[in-house]
PDB file of C-alpha atoms in Angstrom:
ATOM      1  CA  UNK H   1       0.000   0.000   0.000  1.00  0.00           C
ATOM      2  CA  UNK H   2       1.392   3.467  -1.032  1.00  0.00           C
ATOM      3  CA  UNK H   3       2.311   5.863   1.724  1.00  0.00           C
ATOM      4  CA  UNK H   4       0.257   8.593   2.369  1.00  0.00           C
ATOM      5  CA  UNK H   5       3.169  11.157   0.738  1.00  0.00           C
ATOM      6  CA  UNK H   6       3.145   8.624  -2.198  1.00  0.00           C
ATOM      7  CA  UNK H   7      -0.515   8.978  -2.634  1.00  0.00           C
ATOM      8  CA  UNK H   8      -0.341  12.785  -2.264  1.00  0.00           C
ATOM      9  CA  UNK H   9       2.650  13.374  -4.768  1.00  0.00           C
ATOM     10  CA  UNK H  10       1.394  11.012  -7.349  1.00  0.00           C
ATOM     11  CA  UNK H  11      -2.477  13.379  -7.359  1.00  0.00           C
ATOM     12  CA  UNK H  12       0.095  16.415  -7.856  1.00  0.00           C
ATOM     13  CA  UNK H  13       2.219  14.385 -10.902  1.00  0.00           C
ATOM     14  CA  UNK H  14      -1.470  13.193 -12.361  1.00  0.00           C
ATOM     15  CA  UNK H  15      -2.596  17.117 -12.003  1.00  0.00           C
ATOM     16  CA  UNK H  16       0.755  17.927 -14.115  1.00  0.00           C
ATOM     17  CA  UNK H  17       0.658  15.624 -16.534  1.00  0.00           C
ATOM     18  CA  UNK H  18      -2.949  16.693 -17.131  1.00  0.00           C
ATOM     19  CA  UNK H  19      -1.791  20.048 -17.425  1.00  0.00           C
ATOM     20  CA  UNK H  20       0.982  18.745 -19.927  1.00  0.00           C
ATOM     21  CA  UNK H  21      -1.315  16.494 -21.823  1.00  0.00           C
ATOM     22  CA  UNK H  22      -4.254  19.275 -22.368  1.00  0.00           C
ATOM     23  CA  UNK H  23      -1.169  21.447 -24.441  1.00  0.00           C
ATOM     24  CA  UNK H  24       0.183  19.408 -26.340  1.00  0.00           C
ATOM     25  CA  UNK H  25      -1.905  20.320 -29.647  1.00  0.00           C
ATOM     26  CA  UNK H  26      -0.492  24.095 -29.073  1.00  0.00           C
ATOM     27  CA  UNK H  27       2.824  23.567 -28.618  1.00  0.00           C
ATOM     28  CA  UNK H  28       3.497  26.352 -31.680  1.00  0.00           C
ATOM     29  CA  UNK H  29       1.398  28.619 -29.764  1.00  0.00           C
ATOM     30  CA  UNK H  30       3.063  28.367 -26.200  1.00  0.00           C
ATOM     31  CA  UNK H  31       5.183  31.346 -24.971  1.00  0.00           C
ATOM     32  CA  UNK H  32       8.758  29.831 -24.745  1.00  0.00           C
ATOM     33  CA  UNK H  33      11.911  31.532 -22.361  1.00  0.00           C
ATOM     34  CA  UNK H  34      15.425  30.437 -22.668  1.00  0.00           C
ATOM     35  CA  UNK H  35      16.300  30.988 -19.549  1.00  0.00           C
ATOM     36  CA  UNK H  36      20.378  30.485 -20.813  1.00  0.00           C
ATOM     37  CA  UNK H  37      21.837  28.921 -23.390  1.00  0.00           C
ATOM     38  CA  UNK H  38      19.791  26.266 -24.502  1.00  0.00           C
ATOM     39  CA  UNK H  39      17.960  25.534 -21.356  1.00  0.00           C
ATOM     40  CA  UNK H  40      14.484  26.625 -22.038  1.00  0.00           C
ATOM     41  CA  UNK H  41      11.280  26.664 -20.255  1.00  0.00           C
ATOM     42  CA  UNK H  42       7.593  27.039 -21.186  1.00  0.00           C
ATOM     43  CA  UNK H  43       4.254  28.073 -20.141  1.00  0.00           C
ATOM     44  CA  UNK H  44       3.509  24.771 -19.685  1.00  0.00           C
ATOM     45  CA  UNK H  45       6.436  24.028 -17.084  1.00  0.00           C
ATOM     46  CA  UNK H  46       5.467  26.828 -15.460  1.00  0.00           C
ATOM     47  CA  UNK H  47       1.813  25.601 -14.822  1.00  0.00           C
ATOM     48  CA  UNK H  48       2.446  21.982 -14.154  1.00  0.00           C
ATOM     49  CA  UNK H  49       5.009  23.266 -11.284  1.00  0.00           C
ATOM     50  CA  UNK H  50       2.169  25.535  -9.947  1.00  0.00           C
ATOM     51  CA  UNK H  51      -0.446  22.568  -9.909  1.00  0.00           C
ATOM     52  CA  UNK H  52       2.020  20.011  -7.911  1.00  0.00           C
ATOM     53  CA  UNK H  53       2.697  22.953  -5.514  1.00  0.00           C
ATOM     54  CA  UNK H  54      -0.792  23.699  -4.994  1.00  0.00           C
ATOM     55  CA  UNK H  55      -1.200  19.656  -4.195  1.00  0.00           C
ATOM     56  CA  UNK H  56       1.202  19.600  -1.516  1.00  0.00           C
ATOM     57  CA  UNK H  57       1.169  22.540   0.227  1.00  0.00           C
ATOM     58  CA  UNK H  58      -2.228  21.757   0.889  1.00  0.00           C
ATOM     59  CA  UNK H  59      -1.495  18.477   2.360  1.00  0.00           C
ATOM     60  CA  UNK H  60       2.489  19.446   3.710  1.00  0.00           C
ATOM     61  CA  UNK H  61       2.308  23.541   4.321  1.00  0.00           C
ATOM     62  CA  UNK H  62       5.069  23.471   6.352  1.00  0.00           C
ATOM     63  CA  UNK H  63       7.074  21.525   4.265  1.00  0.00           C
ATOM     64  CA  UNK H  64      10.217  23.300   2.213  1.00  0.00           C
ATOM     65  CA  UNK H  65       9.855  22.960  -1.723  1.00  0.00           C
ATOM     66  CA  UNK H  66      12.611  22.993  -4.472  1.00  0.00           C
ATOM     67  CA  UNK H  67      11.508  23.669  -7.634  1.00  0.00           C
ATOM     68  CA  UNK H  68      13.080  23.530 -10.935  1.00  0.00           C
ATOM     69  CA  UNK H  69      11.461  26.829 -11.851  1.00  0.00           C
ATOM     70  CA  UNK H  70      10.031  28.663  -8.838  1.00  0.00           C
ATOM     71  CA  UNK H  71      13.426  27.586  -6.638  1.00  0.00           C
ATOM     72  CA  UNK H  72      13.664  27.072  -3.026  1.00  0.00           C
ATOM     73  CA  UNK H  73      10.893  28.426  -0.526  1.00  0.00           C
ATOM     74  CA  UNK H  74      11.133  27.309   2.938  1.00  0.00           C
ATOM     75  CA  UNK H  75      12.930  25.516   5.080  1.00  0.00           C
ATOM     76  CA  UNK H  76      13.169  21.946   7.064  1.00  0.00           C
ATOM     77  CA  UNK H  77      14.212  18.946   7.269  1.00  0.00           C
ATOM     78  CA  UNK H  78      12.005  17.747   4.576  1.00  0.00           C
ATOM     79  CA  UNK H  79      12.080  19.057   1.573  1.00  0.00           C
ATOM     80  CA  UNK H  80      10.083  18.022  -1.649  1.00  0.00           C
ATOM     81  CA  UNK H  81      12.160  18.477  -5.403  1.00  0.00           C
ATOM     82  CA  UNK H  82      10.084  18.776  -8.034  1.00  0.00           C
ATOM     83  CA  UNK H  83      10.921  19.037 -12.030  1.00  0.00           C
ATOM     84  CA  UNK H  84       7.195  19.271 -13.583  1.00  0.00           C
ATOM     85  CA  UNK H  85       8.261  18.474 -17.118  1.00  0.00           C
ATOM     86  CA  UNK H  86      11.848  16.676 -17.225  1.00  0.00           C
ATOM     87  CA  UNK H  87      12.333  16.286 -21.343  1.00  0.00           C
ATOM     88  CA  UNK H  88      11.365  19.374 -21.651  1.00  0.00           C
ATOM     89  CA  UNK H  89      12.812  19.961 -25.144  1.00  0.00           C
ATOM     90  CA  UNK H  90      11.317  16.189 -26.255  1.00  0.00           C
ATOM     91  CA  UNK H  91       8.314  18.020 -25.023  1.00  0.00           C
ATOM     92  CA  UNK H  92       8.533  21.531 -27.584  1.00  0.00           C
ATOM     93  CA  UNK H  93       9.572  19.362 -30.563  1.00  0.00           C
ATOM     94  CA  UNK H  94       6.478  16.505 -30.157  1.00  0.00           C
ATOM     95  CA  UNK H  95       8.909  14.084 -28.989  1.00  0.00           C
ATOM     96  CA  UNK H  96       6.764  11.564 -26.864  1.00  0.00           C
ATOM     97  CA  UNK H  97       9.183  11.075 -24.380  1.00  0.00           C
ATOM     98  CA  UNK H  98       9.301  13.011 -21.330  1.00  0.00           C
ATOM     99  CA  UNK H  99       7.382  12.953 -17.599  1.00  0.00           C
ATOM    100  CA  UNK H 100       6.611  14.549 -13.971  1.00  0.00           C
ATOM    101  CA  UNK H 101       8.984  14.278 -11.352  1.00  0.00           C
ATOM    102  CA  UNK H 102       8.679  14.560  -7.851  1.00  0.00           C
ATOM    103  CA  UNK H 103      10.687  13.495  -4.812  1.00  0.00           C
ATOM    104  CA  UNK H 104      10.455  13.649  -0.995  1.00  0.00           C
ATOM    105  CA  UNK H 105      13.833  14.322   0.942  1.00  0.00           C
ATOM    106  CA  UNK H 106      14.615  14.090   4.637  1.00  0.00           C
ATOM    107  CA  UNK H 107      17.727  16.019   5.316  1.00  0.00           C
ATOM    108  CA  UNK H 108      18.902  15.247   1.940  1.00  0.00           C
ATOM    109  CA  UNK H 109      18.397  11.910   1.794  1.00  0.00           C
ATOM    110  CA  UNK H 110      15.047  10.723  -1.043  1.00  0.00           C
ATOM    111  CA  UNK H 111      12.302   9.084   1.241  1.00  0.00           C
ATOM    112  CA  UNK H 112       9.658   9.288  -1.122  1.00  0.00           C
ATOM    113  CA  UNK H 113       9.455   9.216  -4.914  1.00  0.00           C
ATOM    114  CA  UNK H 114       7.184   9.565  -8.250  1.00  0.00           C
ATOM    115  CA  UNK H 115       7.865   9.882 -11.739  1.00  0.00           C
ATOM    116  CA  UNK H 116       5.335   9.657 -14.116  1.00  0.00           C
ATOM    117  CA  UNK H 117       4.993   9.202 -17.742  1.00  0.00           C
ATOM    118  CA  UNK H 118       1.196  10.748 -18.537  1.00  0.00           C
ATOM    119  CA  UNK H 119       1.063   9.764 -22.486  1.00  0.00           C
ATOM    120  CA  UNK H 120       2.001   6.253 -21.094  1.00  0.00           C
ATOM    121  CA  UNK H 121      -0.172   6.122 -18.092  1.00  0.00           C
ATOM    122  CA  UNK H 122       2.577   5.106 -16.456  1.00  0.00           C
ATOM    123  CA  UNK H 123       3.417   5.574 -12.845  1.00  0.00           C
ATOM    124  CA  UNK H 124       6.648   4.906 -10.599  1.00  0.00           C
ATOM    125  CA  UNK H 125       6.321   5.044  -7.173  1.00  0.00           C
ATOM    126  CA  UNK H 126       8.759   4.312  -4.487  1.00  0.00           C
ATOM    127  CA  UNK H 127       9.343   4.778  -0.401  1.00  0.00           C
ATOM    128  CA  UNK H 128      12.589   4.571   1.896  1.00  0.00           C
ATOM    129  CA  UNK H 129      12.782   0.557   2.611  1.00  0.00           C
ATOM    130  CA  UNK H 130       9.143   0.024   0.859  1.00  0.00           C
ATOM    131  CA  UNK H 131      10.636  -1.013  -3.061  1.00  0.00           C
ATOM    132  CA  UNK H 132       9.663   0.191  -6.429  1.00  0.00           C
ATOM    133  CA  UNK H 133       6.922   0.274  -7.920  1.00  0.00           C
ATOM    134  CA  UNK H 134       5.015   0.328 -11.822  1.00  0.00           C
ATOM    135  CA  UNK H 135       1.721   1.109 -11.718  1.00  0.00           C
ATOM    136  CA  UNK H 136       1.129  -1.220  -8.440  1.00  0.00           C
ATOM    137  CA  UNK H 137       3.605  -3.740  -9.780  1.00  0.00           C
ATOM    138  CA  UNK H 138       6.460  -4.590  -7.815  1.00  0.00           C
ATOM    139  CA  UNK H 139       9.787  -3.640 -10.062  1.00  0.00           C
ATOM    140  CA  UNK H 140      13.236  -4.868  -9.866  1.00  0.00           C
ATOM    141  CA  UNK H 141      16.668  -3.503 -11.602  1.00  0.00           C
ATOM    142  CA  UNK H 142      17.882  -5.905 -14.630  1.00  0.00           C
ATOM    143  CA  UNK H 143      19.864  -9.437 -13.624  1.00  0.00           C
ATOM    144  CA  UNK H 144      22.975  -8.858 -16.057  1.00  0.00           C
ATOM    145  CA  UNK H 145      25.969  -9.448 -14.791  1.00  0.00           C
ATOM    146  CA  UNK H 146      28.275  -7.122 -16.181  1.00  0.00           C
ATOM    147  CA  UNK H 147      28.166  -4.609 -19.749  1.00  0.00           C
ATOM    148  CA  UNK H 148      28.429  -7.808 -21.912  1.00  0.00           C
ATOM    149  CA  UNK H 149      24.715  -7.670 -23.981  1.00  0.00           C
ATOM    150  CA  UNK H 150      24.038  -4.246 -21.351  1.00  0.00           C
ATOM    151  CA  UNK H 151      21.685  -1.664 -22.857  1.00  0.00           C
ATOM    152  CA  UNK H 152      23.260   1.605 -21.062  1.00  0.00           C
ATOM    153  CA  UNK H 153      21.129   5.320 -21.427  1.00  0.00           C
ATOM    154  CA  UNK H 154      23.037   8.153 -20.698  1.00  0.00           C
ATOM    155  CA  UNK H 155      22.742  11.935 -22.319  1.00  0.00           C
ATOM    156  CA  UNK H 156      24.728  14.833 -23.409  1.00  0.00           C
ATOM    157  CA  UNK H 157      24.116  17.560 -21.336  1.00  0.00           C
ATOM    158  CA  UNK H 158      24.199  21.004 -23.080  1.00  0.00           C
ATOM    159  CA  UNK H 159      25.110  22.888 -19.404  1.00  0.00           C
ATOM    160  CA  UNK H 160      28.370  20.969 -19.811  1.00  0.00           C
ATOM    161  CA  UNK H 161      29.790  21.403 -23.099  1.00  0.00           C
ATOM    162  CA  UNK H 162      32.816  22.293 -21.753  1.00  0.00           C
ATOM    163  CA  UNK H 163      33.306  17.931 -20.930  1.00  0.00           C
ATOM    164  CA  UNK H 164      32.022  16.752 -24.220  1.00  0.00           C
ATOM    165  CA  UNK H 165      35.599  14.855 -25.354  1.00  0.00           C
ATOM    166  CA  UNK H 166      35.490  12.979 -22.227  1.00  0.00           C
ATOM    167  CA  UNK H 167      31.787  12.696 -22.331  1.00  0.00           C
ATOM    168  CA  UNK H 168      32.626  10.740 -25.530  1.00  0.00           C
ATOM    169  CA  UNK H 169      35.786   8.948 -24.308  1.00  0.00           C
ATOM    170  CA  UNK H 170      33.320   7.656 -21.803  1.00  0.00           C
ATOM    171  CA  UNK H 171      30.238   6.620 -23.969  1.00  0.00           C
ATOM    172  CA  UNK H 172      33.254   5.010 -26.339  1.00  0.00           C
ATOM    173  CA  UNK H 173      34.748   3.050 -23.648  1.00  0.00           C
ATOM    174  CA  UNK H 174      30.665   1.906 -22.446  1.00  0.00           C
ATOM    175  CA  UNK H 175      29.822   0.910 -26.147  1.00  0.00           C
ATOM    176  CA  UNK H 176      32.836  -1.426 -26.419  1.00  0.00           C
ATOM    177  CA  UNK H 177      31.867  -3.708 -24.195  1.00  0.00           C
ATOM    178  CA  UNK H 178      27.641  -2.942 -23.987  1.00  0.00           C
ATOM    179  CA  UNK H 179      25.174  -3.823 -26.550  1.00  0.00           C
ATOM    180  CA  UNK H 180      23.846  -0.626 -27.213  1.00  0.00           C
ATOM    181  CA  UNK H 181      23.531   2.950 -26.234  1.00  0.00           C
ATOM    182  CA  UNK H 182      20.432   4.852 -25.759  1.00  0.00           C
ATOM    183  CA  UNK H 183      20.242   9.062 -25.662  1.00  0.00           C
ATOM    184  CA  UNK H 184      16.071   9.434 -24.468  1.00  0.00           C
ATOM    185  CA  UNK H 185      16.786  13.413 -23.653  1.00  0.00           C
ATOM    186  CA  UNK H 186      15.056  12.734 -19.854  1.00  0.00           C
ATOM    187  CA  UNK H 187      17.437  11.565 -16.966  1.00  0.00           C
ATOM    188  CA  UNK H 188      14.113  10.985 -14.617  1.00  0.00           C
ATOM    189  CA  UNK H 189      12.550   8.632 -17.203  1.00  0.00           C
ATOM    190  CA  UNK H 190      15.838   6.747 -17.784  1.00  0.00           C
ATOM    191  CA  UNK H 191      16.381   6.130 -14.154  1.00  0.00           C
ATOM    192  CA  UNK H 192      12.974   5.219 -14.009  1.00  0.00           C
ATOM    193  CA  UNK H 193      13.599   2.510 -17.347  1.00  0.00           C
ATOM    194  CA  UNK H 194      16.675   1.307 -14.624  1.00  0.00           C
ATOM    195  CA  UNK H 195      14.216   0.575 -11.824  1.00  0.00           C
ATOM    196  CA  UNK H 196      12.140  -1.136 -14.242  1.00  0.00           C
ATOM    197  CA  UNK H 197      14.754  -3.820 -15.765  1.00  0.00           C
ATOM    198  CA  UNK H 198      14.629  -1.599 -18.849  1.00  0.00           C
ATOM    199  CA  UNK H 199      17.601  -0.939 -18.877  1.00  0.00           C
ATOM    200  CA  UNK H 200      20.543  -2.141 -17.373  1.00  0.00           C
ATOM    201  CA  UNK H 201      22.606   1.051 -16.806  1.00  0.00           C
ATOM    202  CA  UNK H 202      22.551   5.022 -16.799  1.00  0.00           C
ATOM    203  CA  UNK H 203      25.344   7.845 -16.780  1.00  0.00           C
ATOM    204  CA  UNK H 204      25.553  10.895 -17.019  1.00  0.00           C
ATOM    205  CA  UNK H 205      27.242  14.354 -16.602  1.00  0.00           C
ATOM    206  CA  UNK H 206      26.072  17.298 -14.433  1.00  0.00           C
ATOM    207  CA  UNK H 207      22.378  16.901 -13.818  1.00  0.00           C
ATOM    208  CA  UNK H 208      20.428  18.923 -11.226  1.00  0.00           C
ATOM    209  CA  UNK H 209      18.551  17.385  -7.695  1.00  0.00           C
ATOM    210  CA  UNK H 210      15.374  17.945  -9.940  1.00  0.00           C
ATOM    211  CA  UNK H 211      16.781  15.753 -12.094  1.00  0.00           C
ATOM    212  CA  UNK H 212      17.527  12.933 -10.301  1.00  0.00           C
ATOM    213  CA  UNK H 213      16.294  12.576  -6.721  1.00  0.00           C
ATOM    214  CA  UNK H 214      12.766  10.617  -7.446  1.00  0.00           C
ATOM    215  CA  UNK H 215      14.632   8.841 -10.022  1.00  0.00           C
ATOM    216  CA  UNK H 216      17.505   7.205  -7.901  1.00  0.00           C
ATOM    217  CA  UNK H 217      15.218   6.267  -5.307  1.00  0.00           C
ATOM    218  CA  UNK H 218      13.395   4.083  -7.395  1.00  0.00           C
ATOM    219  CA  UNK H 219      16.390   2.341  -8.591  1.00  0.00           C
ATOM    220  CA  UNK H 220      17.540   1.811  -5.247  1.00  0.00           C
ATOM    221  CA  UNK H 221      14.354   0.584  -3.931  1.00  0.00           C
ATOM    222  CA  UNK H 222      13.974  -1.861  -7.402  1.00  0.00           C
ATOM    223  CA  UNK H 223      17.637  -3.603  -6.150  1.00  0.00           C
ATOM    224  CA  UNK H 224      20.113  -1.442  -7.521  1.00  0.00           C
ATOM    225  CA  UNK H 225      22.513   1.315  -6.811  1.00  0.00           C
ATOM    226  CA  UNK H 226      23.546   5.021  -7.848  1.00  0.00           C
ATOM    227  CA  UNK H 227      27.189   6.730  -6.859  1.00  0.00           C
ATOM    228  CA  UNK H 228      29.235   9.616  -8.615  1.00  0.00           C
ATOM    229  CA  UNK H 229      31.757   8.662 -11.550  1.00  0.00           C
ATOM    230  CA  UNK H 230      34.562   7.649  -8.264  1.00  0.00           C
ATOM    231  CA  UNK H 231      32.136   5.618  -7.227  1.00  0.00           C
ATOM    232  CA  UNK H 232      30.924   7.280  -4.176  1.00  0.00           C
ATOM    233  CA  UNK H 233      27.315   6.210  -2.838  1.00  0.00           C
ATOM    234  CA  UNK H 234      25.025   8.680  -2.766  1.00  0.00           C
ATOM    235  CA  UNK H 235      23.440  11.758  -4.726  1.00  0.00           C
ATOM    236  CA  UNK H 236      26.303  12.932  -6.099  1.00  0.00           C
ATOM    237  CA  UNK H 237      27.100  17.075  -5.315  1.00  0.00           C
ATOM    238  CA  UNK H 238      28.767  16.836  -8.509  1.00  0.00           C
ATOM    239  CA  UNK H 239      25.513  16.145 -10.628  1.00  0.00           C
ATOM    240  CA  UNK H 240      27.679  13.142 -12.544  1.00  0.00           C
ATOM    241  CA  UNK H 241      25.651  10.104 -12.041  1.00  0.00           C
ATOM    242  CA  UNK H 242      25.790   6.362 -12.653  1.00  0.00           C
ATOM    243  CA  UNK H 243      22.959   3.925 -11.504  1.00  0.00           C
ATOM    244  CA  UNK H 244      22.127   0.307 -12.332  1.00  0.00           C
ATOM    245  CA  UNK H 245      22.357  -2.907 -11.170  1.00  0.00           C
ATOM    246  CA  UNK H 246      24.996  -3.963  -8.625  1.00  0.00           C
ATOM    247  CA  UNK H 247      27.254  -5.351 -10.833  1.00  0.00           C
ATOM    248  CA  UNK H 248      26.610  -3.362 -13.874  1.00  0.00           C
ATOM    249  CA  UNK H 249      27.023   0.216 -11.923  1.00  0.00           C
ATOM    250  CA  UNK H 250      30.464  -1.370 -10.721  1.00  0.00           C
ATOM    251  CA  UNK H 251      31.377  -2.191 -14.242  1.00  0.00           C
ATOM    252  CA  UNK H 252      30.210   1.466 -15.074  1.00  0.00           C
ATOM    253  CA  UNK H 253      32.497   3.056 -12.571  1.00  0.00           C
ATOM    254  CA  UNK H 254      35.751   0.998 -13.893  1.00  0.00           C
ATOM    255  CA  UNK H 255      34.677   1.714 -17.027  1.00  0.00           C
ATOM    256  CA  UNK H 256      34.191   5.620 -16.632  1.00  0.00           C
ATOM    257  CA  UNK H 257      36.498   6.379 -13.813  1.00  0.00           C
ATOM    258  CA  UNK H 258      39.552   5.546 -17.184  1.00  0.00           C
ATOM    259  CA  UNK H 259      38.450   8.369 -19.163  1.00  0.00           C
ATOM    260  CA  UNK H 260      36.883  10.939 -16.588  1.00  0.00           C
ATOM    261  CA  UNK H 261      38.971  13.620 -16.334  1.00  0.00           C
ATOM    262  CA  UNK H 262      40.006  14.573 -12.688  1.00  0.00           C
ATOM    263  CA  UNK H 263      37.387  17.657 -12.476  1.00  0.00           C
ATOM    264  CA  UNK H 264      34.612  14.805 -12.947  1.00  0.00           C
ATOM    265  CA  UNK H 265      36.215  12.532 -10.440  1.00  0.00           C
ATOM    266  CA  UNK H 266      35.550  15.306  -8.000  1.00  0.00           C
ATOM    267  CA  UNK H 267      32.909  14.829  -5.381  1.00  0.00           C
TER     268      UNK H 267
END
């Protein structure tokens, strides 16, 4: 049975994706900020956010939020991280790929997680010591063994241009010993496709708590594990991420930690 903040977040993700769903016919007409350099951000972000906000600060006022486009407002130990429309630019081009994410932390630590795919109908839920969860269906990370036959996602982050050659060092030294390599353009979706045996492995550079905190929690919860590029347990400060299986995430970090440079070693 889902816990009560499980319940609560996934009626704020469903009131998103709604929100996402019922524009999707006027993406052309949608007023469209880049808020830098190729990171832009819609009306439709913008409204999704406000609906999951208005779900759980009626349920959790005192609760501190962080929001991928409102910020940080209050303060706590818990704190709820929220990215309303992660594949955003999947989203603006009519790329069906792309979802609501929403995480519950406890002094920094993910307690609580959804991510949810509304053109899918497709919903991942997960608590601290609970498991992982499809659409009421238990979930478990992928059996393989090591990168032999391993389908890997990772993505190329535009905020970190500045890495690309190693980026690619490291996606060359993956796709010499995986199967295949997949580039989906949203990190919560492809952690979530981890959780759910889909597939066996996920890196990448730079990505923001938005990004990533629902998303690793359900890949714990399904079995598996998520570190930095050293290896190092945990949400990574860093933003560089690896998460899979336990011995495909270890065969990730040997793999990586030869062509990361040391700036991406870094904690």
């Amino acid at each position: 049975m889902a816990r009560p903040h499980v319940t609560i977040a996934a009626r704020a993700a469903r009131s998103a994706g709604n929100v996402i769903l019922r524009y999707m016919n006027r993406i052309d007409g949608l007023n469209i900020v880049e808020k830098q350099q190729l990171d832009f951000v819609s009306e439709v972000d913008k409204l999704a956010e406000a609906e999951i906000i208005k779900e759980l600060r009626r349920a959790y006022p005192d609760h501190a939020i962080l929001a991928e486009e409102s910020g940080a407002t209050g303060k706590g130990p818990l704190t709820w991280v929220i990215d309303p429309l992660d594949g955003t630019h999947n989203y603006l081009r009519g790329i069906p790929h792309f979802c609501v994410s929403i995480a519950l932390l406890e002094k920094g630590v993910p307690i609580h997680a959804v991510v949810f795919d509304p053109l899918r109908d497709e919903l991942y839920t997960a608590s601290k010591g609970d498991g992982a969860y499809l659409n009421d269906r238990r979930m478990r990370v992928s059996k393989r063994e090591n990168l032999g036959g391993a389908m890997i996602a990772t993505g190329f982050p535009f905020r970190q241009r500045e890495h690309l050659v190693p980026q690619l060092d490291m996606t060359r030294a993956i796709l010499g010993q995986a199967e295949d390599i997949r580039r989906s353009g949203s990190a919560a979706l492809d952690l979530a496709y981890v959780a759910a045996g889909r597939y066996d492995g996920y890196f990448e550079i730079g990505l923001k708590p938005w990004d990533m905190a629902a998303g690793v929690l359900l890949v714990h919860e399904a079995g598996g594990r998520y570190c930095d590029f050293a290896g190092r347990d945990g949400i990574p400060a860093s933003g560089n991420i690896i998460a899979g299986n336990l011995n495909v995430a270890k065969a990730m970090v040997d793999a990586i930690g030869q062509q990361a440079t040391p700036e991406l070693l870094k904690a």
